[in-house]
Backbone as a printed PyTorch tensor [residue, N CA C, xyz], in Angstrom:
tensor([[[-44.5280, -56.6810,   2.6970],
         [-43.4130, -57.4640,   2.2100],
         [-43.6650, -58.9380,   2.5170]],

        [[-43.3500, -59.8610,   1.6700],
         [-43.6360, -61.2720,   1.9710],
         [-42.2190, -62.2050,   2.3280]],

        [[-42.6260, -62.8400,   3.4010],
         [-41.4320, -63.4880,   3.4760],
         [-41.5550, -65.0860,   3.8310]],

        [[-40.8110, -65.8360,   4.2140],
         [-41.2750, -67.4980,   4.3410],
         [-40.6670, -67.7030,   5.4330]],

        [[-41.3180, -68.4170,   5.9760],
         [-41.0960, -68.9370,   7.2880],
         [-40.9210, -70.4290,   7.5010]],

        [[-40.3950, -70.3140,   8.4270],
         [-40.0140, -72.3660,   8.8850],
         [-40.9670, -72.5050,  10.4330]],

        [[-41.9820, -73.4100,  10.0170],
         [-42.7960, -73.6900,  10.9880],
         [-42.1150, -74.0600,  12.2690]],

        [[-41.6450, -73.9920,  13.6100],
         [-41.0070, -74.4750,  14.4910],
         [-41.5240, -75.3520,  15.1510]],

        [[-42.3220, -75.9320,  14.8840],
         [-43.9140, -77.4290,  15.1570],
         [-43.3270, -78.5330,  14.3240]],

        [[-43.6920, -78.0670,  12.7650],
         [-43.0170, -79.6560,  11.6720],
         [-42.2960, -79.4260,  10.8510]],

        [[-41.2630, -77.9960,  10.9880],
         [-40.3520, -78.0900,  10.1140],
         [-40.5130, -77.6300,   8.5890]],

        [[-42.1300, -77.2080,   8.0180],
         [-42.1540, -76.4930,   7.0270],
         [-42.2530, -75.5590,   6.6930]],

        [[-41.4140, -75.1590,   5.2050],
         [-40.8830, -73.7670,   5.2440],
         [-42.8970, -73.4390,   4.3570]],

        [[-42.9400, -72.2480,   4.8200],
         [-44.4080, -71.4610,   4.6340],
         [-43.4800, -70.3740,   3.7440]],

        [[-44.0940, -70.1310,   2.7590],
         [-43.7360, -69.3140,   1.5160],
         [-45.0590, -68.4140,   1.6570]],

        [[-44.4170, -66.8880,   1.0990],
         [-45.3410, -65.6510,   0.7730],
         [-46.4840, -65.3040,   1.7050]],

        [[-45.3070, -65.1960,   3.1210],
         [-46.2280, -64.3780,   4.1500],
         [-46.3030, -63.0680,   4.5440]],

        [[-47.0340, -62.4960,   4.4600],
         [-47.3970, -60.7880,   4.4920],
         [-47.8960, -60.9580,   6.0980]],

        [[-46.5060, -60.7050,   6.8780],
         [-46.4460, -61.1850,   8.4170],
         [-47.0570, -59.4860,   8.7720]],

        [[-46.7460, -58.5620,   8.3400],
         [-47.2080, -57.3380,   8.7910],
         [-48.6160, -56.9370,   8.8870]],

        [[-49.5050, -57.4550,   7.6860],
         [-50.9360, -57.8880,   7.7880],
         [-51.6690, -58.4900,   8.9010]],

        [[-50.9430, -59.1670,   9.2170],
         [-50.9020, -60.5170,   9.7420],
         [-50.7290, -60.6450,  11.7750]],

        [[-50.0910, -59.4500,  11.8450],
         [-49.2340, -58.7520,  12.8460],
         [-48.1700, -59.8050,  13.6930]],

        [[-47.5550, -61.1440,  12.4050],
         [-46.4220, -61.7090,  13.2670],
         [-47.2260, -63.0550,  13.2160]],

        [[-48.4170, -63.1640,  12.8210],
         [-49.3260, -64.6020,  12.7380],
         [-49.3820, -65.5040,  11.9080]],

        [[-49.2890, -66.4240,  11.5570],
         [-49.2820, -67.6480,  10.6100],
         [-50.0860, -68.5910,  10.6580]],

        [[-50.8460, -69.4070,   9.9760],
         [-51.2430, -70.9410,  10.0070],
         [-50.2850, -71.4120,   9.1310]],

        [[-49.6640, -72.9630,   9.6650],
         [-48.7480, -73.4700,   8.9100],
         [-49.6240, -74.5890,   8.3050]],

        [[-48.9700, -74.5740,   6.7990],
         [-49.7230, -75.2880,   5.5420],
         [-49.8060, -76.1260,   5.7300]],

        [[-48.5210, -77.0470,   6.8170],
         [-48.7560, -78.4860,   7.2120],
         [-49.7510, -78.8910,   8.2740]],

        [[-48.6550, -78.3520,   9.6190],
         [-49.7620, -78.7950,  10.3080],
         [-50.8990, -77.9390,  10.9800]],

        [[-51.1840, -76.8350,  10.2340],
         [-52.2000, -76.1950,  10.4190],
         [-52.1130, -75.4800,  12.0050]],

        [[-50.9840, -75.0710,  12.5590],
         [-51.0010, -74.9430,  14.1110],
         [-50.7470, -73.4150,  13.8370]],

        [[-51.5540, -72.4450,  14.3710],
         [-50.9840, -70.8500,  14.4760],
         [-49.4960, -70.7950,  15.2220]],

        [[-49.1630, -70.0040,  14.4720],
         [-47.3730, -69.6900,  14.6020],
         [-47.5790, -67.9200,  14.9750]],

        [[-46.9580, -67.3850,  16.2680],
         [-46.4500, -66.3330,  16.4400],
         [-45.0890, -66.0190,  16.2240]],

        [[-44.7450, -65.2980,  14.9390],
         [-43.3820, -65.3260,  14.8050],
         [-42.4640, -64.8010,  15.7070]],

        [[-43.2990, -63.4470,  16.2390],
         [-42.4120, -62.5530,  16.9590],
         [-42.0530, -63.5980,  18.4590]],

        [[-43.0080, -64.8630,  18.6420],
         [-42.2230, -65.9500,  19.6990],
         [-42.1640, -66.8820,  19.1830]],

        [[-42.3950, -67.2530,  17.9640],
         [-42.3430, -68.5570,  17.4230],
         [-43.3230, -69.6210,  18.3680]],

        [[-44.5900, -69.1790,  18.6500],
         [-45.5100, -70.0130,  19.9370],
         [-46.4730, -70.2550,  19.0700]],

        [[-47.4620, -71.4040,  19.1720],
         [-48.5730, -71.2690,  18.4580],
         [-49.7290, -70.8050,  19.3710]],

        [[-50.6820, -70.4420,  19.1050],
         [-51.9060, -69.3460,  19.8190],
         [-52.9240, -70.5720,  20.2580]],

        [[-53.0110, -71.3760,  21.2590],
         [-54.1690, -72.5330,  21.8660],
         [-55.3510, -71.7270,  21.6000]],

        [[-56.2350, -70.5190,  21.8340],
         [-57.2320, -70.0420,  21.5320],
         [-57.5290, -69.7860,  20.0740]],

        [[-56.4440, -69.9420,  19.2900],
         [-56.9030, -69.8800,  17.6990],
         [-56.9280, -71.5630,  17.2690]],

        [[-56.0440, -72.1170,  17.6940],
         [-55.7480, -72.9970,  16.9260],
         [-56.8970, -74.3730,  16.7680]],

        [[-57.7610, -74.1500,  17.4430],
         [-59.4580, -74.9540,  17.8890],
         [-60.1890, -74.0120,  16.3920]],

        [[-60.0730, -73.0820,  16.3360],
         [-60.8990, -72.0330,  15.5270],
         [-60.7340, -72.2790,  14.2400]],

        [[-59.4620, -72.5250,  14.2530],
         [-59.3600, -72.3700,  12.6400],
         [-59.2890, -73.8970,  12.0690]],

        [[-59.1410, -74.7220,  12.7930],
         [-59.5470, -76.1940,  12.4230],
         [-61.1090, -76.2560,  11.9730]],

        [[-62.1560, -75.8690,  13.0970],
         [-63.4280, -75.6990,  12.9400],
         [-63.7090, -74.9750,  11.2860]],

        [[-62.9230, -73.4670,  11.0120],
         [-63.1810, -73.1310,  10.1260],
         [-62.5940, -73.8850,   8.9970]],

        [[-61.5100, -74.5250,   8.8940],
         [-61.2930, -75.6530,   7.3800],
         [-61.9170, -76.6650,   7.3700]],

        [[-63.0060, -76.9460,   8.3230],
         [-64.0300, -78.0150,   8.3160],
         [-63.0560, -79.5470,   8.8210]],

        [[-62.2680, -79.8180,   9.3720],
         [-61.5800, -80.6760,   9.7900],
         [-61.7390, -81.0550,  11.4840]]])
């Protein structure tokens, strides 16, 4: 099921997330920070990773 989320970092709403895939995980479109929904925390060990991987 997809649902949208409001980043709790910058405030943007993230459209058509398949959070169950996902198990509760997000990158937000803005500022790119991993979002745990089930705490609304972002993940410090991902969030180095996946910068590296969008080449930024």
């Amino acid at each position: 099921m997809l649902t949208d989320k409001i980043c709790p970092y910058c405030g943007t709403v993230n459209r058509g997330l398949d959070l169950d895939e996902s198990d509760g995980l997000y990158v937000c479109s803005n500022c790119e920070r991993t979002v745990d929904t089930r705490k609304d925390e972002i993940q410090p060990e991902n969030q180095e990773r996946n910068k590296l991987q969008r080449g930024s």
